[in-house]
Short mmCIF file of C-alpha atoms in Angstrom, two decimals:
data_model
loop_
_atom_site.label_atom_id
_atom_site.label_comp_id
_atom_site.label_asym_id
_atom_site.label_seq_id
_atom_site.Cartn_x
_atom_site.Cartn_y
_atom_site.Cartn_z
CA UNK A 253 -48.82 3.62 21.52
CA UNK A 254 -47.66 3.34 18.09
CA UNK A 255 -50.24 0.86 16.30
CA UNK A 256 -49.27 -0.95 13.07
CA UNK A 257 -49.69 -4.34 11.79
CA UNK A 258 -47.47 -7.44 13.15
CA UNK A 259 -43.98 -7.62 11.64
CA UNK A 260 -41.54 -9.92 11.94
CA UNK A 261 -37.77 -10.73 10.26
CA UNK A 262 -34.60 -12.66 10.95
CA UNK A 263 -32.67 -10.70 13.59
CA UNK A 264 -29.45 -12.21 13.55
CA UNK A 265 -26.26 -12.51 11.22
CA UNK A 266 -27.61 -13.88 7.81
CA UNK A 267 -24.03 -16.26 7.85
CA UNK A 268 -24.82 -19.80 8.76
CA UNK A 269 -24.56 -20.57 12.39
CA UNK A 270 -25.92 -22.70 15.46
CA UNK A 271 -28.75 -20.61 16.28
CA UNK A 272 -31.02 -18.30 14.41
CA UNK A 273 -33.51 -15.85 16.23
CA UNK A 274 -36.82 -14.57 14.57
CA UNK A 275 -38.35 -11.61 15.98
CA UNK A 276 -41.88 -10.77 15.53
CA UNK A 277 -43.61 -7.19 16.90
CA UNK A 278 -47.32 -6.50 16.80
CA UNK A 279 -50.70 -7.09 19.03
CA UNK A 280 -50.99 -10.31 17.08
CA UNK A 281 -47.53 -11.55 17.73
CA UNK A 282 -48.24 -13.86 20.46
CA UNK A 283 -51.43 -15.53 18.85
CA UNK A 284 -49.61 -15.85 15.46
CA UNK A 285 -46.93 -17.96 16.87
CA UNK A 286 -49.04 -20.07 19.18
CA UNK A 287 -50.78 -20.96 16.03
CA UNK A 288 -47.48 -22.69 14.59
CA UNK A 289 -46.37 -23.78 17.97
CA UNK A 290 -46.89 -27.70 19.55
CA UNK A 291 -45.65 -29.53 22.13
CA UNK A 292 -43.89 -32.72 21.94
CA UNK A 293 -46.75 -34.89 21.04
CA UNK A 294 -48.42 -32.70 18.76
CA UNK A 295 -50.77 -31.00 20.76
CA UNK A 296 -51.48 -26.72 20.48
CA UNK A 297 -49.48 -25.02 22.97
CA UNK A 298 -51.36 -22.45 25.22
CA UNK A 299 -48.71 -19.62 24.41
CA UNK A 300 -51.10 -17.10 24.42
CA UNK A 301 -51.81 -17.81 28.38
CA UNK A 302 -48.32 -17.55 29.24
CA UNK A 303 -46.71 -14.90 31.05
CA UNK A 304 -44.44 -12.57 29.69
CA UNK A 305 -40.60 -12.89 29.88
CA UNK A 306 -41.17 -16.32 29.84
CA UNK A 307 -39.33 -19.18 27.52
CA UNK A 308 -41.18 -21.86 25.79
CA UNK A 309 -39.87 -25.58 24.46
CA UNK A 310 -41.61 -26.71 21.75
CA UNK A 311 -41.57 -27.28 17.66
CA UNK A 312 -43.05 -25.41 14.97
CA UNK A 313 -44.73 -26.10 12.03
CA UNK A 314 -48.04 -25.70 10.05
CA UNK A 315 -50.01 -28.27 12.19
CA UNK A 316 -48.71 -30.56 15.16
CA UNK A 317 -48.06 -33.84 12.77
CA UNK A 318 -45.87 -31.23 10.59
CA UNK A 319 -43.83 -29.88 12.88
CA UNK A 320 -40.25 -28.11 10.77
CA UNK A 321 -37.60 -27.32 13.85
CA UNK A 322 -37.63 -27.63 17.46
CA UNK A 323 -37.66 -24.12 18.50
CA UNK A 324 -37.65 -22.43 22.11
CA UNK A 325 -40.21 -19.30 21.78
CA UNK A 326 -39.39 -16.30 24.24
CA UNK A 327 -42.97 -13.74 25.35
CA UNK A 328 -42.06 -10.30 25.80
CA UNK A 329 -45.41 -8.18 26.61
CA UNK A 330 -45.30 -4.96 25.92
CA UNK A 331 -44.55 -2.27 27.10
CA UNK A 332 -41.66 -4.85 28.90
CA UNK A 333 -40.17 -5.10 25.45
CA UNK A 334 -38.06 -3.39 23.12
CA UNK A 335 -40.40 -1.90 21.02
CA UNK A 336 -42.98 -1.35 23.63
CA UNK A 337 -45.35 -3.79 21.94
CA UNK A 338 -45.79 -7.39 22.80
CA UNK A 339 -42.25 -8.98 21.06
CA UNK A 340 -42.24 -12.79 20.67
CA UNK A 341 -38.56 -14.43 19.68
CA UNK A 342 -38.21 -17.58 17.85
CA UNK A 343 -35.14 -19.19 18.51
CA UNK A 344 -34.63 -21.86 15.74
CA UNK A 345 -31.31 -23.86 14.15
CA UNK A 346 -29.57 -21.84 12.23
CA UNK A 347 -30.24 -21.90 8.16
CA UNK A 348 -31.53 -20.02 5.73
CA UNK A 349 -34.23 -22.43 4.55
CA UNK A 350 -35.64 -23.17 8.15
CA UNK A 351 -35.74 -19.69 8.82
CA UNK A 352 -37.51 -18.70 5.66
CA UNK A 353 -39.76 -21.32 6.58
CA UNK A 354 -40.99 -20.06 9.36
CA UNK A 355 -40.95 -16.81 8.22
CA UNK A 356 -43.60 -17.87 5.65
CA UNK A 357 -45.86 -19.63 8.61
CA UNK A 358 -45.94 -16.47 9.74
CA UNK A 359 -46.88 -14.14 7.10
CA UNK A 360 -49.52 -16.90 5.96
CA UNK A 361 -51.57 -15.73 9.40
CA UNK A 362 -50.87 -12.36 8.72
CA UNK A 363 -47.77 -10.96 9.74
CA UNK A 364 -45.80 -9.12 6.72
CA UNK A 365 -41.59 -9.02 6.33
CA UNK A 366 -40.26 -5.70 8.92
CA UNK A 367 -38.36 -2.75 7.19
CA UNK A 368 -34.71 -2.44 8.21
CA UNK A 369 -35.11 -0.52 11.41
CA UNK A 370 -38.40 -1.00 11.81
CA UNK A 371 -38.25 -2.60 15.18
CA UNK A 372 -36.02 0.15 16.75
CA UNK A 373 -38.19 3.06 14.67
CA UNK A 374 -41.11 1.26 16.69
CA UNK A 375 -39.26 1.51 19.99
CA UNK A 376 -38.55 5.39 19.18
CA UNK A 377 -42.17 6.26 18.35
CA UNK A 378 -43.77 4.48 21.27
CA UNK A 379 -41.91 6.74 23.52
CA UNK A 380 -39.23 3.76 25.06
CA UNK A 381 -35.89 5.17 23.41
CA UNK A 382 -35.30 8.82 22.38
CA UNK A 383 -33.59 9.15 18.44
CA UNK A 384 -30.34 9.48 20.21
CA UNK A 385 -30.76 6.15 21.59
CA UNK A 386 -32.37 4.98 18.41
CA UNK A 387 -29.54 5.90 16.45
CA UNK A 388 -26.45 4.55 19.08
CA UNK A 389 -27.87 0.74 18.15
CA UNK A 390 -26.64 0.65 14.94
CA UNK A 391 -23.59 2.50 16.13
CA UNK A 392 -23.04 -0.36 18.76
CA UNK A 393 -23.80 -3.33 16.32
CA UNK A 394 -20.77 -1.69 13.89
CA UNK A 395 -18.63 -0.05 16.98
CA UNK A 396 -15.24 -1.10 15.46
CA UNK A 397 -13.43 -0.61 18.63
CA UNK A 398 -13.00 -0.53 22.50
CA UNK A 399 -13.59 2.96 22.82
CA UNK A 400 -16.51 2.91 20.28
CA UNK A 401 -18.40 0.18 21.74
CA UNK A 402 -18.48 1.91 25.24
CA UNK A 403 -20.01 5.43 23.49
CA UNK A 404 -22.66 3.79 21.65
CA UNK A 405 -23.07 1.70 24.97
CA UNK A 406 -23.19 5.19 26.95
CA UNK A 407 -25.57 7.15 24.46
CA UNK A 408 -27.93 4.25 24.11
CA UNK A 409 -28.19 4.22 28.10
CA UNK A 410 -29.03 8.10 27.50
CA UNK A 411 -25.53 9.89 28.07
CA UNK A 412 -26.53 12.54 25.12
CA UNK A 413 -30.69 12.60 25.60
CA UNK A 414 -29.93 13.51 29.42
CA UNK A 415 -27.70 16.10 28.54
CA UNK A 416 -30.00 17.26 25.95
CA UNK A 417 -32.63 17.31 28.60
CA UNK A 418 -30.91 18.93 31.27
CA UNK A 419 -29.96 22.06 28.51
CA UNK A 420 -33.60 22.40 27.42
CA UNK A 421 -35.04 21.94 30.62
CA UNK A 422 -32.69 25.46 31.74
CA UNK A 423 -34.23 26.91 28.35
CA UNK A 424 -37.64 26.24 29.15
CA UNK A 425 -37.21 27.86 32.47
CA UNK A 426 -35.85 30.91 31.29
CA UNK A 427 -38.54 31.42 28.39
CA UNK A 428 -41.29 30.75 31.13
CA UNK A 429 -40.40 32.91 33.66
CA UNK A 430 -39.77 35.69 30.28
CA UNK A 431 -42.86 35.64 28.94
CA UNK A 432 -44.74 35.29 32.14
CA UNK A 433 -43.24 38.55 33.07
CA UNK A 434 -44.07 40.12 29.91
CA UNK A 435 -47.89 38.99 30.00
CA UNK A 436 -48.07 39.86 33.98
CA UNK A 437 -45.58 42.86 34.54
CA UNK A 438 -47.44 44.12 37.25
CA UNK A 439 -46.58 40.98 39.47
CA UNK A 440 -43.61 39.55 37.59
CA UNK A 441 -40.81 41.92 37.32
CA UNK A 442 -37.87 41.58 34.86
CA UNK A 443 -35.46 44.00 36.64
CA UNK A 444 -33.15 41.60 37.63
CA UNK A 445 -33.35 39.21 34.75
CA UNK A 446 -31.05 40.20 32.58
CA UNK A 447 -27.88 39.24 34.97
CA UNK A 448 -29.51 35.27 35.32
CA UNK A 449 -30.24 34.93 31.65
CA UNK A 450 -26.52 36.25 30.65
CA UNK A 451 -25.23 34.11 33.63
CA UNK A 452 -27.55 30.53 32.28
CA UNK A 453 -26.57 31.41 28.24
CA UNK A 454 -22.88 31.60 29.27
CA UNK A 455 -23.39 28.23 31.06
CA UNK A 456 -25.26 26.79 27.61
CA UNK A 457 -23.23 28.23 24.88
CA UNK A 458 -20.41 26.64 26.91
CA UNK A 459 -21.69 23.43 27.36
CA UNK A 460 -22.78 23.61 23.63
CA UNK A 461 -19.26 24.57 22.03
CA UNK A 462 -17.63 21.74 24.41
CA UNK A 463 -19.90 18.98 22.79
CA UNK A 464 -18.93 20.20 19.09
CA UNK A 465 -15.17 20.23 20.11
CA UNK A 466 -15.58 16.73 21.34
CA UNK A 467 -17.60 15.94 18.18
CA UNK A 468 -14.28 15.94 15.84
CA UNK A 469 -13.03 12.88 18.38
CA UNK A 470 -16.27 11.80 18.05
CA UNK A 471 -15.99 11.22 14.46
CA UNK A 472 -12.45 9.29 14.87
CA UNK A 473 -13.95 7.32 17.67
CA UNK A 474 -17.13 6.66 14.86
CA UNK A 475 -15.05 6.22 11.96
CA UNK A 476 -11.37 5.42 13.21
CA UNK A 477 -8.36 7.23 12.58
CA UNK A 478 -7.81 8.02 9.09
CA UNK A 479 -4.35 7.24 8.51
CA UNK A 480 -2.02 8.17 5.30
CA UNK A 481 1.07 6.08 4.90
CA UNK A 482 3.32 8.54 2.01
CA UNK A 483 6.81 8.19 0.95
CA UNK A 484 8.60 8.21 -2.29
CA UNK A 485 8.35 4.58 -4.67
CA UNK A 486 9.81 1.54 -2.56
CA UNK A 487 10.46 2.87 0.49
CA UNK A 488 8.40 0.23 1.80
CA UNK A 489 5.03 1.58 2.13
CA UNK A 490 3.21 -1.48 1.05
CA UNK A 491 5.40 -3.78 3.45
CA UNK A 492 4.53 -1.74 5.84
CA UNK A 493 1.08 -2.49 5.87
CA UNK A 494 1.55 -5.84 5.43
CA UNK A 495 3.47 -6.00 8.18
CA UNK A 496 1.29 -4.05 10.65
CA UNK A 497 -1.99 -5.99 9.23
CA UNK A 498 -0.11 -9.36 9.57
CA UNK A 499 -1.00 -10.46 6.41
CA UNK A 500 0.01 -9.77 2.84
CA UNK A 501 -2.61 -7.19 1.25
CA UNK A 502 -0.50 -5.34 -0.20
CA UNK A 503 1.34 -6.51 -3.45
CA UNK A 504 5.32 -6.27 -2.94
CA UNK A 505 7.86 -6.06 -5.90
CA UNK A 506 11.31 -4.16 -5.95
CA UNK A 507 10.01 -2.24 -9.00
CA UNK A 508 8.97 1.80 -8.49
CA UNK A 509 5.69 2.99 -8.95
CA UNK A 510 3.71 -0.57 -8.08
CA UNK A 511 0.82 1.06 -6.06
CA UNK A 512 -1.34 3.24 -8.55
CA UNK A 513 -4.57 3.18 -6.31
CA UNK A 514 -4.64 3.93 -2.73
CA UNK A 515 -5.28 0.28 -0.57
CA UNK A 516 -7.71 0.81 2.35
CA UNK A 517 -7.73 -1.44 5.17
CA UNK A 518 -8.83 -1.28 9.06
CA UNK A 519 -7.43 -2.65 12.55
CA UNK A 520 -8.47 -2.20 15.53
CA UNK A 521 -4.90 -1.17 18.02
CA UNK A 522 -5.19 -0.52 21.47
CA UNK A 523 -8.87 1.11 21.95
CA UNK A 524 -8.78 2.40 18.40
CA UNK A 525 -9.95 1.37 15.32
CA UNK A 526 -7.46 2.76 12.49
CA UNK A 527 -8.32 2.96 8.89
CA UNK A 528 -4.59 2.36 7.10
CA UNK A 529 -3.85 4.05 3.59
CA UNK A 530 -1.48 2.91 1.35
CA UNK A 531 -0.87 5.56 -1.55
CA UNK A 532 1.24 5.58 -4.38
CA UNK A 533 5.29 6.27 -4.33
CA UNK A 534 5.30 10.49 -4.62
CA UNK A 535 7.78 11.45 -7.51
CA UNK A 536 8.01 13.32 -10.93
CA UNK A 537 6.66 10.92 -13.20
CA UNK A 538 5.52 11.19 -16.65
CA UNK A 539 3.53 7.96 -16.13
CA UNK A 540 -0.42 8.93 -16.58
CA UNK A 541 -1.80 6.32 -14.76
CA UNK A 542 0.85 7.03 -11.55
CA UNK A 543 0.22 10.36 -11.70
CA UNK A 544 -3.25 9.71 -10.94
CA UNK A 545 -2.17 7.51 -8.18
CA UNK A 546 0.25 10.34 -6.83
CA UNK A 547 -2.73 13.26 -7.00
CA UNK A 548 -4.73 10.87 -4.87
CA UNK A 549 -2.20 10.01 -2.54
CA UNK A 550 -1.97 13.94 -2.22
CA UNK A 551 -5.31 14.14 -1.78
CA UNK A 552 -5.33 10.85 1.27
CA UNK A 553 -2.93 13.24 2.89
CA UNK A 554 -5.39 16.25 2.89
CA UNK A 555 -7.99 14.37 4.57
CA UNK A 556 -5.68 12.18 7.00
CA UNK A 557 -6.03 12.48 11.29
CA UNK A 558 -2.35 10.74 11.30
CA UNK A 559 0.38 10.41 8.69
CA UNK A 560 3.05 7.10 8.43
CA UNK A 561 5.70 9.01 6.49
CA UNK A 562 8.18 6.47 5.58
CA UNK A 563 12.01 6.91 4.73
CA UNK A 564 14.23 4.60 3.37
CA UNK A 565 17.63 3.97 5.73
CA UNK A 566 19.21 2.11 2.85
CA UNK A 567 19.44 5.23 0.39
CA UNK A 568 20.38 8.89 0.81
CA UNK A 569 17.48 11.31 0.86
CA UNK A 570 15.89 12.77 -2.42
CA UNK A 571 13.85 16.12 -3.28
CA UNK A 572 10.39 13.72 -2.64
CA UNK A 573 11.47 12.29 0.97
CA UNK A 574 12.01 16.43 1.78
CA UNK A 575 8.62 17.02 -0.32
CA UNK A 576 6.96 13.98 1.54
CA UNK A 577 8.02 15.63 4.96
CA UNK A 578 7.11 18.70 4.07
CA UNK A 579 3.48 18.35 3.16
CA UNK A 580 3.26 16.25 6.43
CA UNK A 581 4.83 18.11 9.14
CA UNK A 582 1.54 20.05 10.34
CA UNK A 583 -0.09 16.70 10.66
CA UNK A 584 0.25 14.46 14.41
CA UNK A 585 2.73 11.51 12.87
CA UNK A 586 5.22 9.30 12.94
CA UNK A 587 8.35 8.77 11.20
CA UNK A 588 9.62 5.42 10.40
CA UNK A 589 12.85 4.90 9.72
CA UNK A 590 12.61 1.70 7.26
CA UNK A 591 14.80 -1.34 6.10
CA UNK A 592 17.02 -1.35 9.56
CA UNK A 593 17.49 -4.93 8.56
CA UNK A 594 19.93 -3.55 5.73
CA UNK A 595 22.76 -1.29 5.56
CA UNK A 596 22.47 2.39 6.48
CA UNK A 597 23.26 5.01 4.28
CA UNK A 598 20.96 8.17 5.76
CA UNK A 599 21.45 8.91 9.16
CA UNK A 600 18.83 9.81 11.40
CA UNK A 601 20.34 13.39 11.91
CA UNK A 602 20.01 13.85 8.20
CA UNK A 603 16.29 13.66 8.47
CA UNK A 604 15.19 17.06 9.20
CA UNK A 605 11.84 16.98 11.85
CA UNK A 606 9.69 19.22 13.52
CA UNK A 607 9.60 18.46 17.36
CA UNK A 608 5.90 16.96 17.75
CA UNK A 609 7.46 14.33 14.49
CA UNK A 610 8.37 11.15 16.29
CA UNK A 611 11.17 9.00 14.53
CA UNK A 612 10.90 4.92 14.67
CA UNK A 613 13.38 2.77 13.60
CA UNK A 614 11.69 0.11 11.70
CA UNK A 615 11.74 -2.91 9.40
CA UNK A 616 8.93 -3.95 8.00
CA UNK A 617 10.92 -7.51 7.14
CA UNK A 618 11.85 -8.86 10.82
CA UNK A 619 8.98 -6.60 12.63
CA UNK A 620 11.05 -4.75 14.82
CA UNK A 621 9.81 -1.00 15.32
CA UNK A 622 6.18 -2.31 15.38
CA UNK A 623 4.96 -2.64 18.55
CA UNK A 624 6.47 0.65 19.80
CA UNK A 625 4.43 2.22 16.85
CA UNK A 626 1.19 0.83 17.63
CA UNK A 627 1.80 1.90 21.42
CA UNK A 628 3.20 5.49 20.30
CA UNK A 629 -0.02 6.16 18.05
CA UNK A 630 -2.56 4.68 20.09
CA UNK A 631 -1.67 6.72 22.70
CA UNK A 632 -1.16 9.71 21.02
CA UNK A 633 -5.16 9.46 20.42
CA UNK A 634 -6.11 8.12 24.30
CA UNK A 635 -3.91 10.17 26.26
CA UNK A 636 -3.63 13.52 24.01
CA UNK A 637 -7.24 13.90 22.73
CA UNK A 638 -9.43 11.15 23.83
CA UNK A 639 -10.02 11.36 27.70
CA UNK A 640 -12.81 8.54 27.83
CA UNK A 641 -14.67 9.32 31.11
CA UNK A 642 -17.41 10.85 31.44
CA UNK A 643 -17.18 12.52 28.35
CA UNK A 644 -19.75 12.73 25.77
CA UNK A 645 -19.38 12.26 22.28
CA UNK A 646 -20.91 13.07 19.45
CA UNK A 647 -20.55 10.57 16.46
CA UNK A 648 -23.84 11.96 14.59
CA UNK A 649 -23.51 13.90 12.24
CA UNK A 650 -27.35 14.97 12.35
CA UNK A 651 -27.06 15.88 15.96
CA UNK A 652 -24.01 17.48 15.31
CA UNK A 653 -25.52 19.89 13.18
CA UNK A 654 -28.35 20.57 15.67
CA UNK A 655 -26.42 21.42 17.91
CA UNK A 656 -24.82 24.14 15.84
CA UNK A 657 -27.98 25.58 14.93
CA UNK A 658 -28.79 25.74 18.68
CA UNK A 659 -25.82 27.27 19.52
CA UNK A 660 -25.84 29.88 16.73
CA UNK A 661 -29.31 30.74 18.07
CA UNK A 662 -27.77 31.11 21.65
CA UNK A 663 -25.30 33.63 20.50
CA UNK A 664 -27.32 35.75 18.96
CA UNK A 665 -29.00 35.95 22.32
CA UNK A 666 -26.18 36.99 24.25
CA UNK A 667 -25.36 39.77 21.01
CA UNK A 668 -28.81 40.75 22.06
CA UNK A 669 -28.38 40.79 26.04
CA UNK A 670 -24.93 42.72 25.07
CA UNK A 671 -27.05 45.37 23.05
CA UNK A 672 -29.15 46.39 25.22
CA UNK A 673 -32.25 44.77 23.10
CA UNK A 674 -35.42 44.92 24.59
CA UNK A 675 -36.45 41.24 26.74
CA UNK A 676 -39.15 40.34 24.59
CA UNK A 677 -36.61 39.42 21.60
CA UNK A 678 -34.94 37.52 23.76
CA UNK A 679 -38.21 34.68 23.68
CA UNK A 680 -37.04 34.17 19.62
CA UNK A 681 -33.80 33.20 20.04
CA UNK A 682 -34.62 31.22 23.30
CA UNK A 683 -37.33 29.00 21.15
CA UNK A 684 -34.87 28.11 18.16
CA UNK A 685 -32.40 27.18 20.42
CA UNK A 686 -34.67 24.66 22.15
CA UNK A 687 -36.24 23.78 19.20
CA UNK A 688 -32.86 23.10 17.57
CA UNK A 689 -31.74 20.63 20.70
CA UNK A 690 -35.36 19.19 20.91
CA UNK A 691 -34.51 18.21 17.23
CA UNK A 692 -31.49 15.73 18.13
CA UNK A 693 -33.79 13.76 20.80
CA UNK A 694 -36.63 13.34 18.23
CA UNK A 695 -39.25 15.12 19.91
CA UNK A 696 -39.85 17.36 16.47
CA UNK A 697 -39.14 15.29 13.95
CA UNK A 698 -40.66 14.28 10.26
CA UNK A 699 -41.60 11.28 8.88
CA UNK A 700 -39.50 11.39 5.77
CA UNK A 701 -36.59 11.76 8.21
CA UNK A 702 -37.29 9.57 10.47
CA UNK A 703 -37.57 7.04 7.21
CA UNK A 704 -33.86 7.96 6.65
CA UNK A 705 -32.45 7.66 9.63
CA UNK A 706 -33.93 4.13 10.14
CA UNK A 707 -33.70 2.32 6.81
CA UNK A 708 -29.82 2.11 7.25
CA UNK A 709 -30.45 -0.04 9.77
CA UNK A 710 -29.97 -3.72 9.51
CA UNK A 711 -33.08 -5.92 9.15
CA UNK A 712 -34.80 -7.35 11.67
CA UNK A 713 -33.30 -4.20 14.09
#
């Protein structure tokens, strides 16, 4: 068990709201609040005879003729909690003062503020979550989307640590039974070894290399969909997200060369979460500050997973729409085909596409266009890339690079099998590789990195 002293901190939303729930973690938790906690009439409350997983009515205060809130007080022994220790919850009205007020009760009989984290960094070092698990709560408290919300759900149930598991536990096998044979050669014989280790790493570096393809849709699922929306000046980029957000963020004049910064904003669309970028109008400008706006909007489209490139139907098409096209035909994308509202003066068979490029006819004024591009994109994530099954994926970028490290380690095993190389080389590679996976559950880990990974938590967490 993973002794400290008792903490304790607010663990929901600092807004205002109806309720407010203080947690507090530590072999002193339970006699520390039944120290501020009365019944009706004044009178101590036995708390520290009650059972655990048990709920308590009751006020709190200093003394029982000083009483603060009426409070119901939830026991959680350990190691039936989520840290593993004994966890009592205060559930107060919600406030900043009364909560800071109870909060100072409380560190008056010894309890001192928690760390962000510090709750879940508890439940990780006294063994009751791995650091996969560890790190899919604060995934699942700022999941953005459907799809998001059920792969933090799966890894914190242990989606990733059983796979992890499952790989080392073949590992382990193999580097037992190798160096067994190499200690007792007389009774374990290595003959046929070679065929079962070549057979299990081709198994492993598969399974590896699938996980790090998925991890690039694990970083859109993470993140959301990085979306550039490009044209030339008032095509209606800036209506456009407007429009889609339902709201006017964007600033909308008839006057080229408005948007000089890109404009970030997120919705959620189907099971997606997309992250929207308005750039500035892409033309030959001898504007400074546009210019910088342009080499950025360049620069959005660089980094983009989907690209709105927007032409205008009311006006024929110029060197930049080409340009625009251009830079964004290797990119999945939409075309929309803007201002349907008004007059047409570019066909659509003037618009030159490649054949993955769908074209949408749109206006961003009555809405029309809209809903068949949020059902076209969305699915062109679900359906094309994201199969959400069984599949695991990797959002972490720390376990991400693990699992590189154990895979690199894994092929120069099978370079070695290839070779010829004698079997007691192969124990080296065998060890890094399930040192490398043992790394993404936690079980080697150091304290300064463990300190990382948990003070980007939220507090009381």
């Amino acid at each position: 068990m993973y002794h400290q002293d008792t903490i304790a901190a607010i663990a929901t939303s600092s807004k205002d709201g109806s309720i407010s729930v203080i947690r507090i973690s530590g072999s002193q938790s339970v006699s520390m609040v039944a120290g501020i906690f009365f019944h009706r009439g004044g009178q101590p409350y036995p708390l520290s005879d009650c059972s655990s997983h048990t709920i308590h009515y009751g006020y709190i205060g200093p003394d029982g003729d000083n009483v603060m809130d009426e409070v119901l007080v939830l026991i959680m022994r350990g190691p039936r909690s989520y840290t593993a220790e004994d966890v009592v919850e205060i559930q107060c009205h919600g406030g900043y003062m009364i909560c800071q007020k109870i909060l100072e009760l409380l560190m008056e009989r010894g309890a001192r503020i928690a760390e962000p984290g510090e709750f879940t960094k508890r439940a990780f070092l006294n063994g009751r979550i791995d650091l996969t698990q560890a790190e899919s709560v604060m995934d699942l408290i700022r999941a953005g989307s459907d799809i998001a919300w059920k792969n933090s759900f799966s890894q914190l149930r242990g989606s990733v640590k059983n796979k992890i598991e499952e790989l080392r536990s073949m590992i382990l096998e193999d580097t037992a039974y190798l160096e067994a044979g190499l200690d007792d050669p007389e009774h374990i014989s290595l003959e046929d070894f070679s065929p079962r280790i070549r057979e299990h790493t081709d198994f492993l570096k598969s399974e590896l290399d699938h996980l790090l393809q998925n991890s690039q849709n694990g970083r859109l699922i993470r993140e959301g969909i990085r979306t550039a929306i490009i044209g030339k000046p008032n095509v209606g980029k800036s209506s456009f997200l407007n429009c889609i957000l339902r709201s006017d963020r964007a600033i909308v004049t008839d006057i080229p060369g408005t948007t000089r910064d890109t404009l970030e904003e997120e919705i959620r669309i189907g099971s997606m979460l997309f992250r929207f970028i308005d750039t500035a109008g892409i033309r030959q400008t001898d504007d400074l500050i546009e210019n910088m706006g342009i080499q950025k909007a360049k620069e959005e489209l660089e980094q983009a997973d989907l690209v709105i490139c927007i032409i205008d139907s009311g006006s024929e098409l110029e060197p930049e729409d080409l340009y625009v096209l251009e830079q964004a035909k290797e990119l999945p994308g939409v075309i929309l085909y803007n201002k349907i509202d008004l007059p047409s003066v570019t066909g659509l068979e003037k618009i030159p596409v490649s054949a993955d490029k769908k074209i949408i006819p749109f206006s961003a004024v009555t809405g029309e266009g809209l809903e068949e591009l949020e059902r076209y994109i969305n699915e062109l994530f679900i359906e094309n890339r994201i199969h959400y099954n069984d599949e695991i994926y990797i959002t972490n970028a720390r376990q991400k690079e693990s699992l590189a490290d154990a895979l690199e380690s894994l092929c120069q095993l099978w370079e070695s099998i290839e070779t010829g190389m004698p079997e007691d080389l192969y124990t080296i590679d065998l060890v890094n590789a399930y040192e490398a996976l043992g790394r993404i559950i936690g079980e080697t880990i150091e304290d300064d990195l463990a300190d990382k990974i948990f003070k980007d938590f939220c507090m009381g967490k």
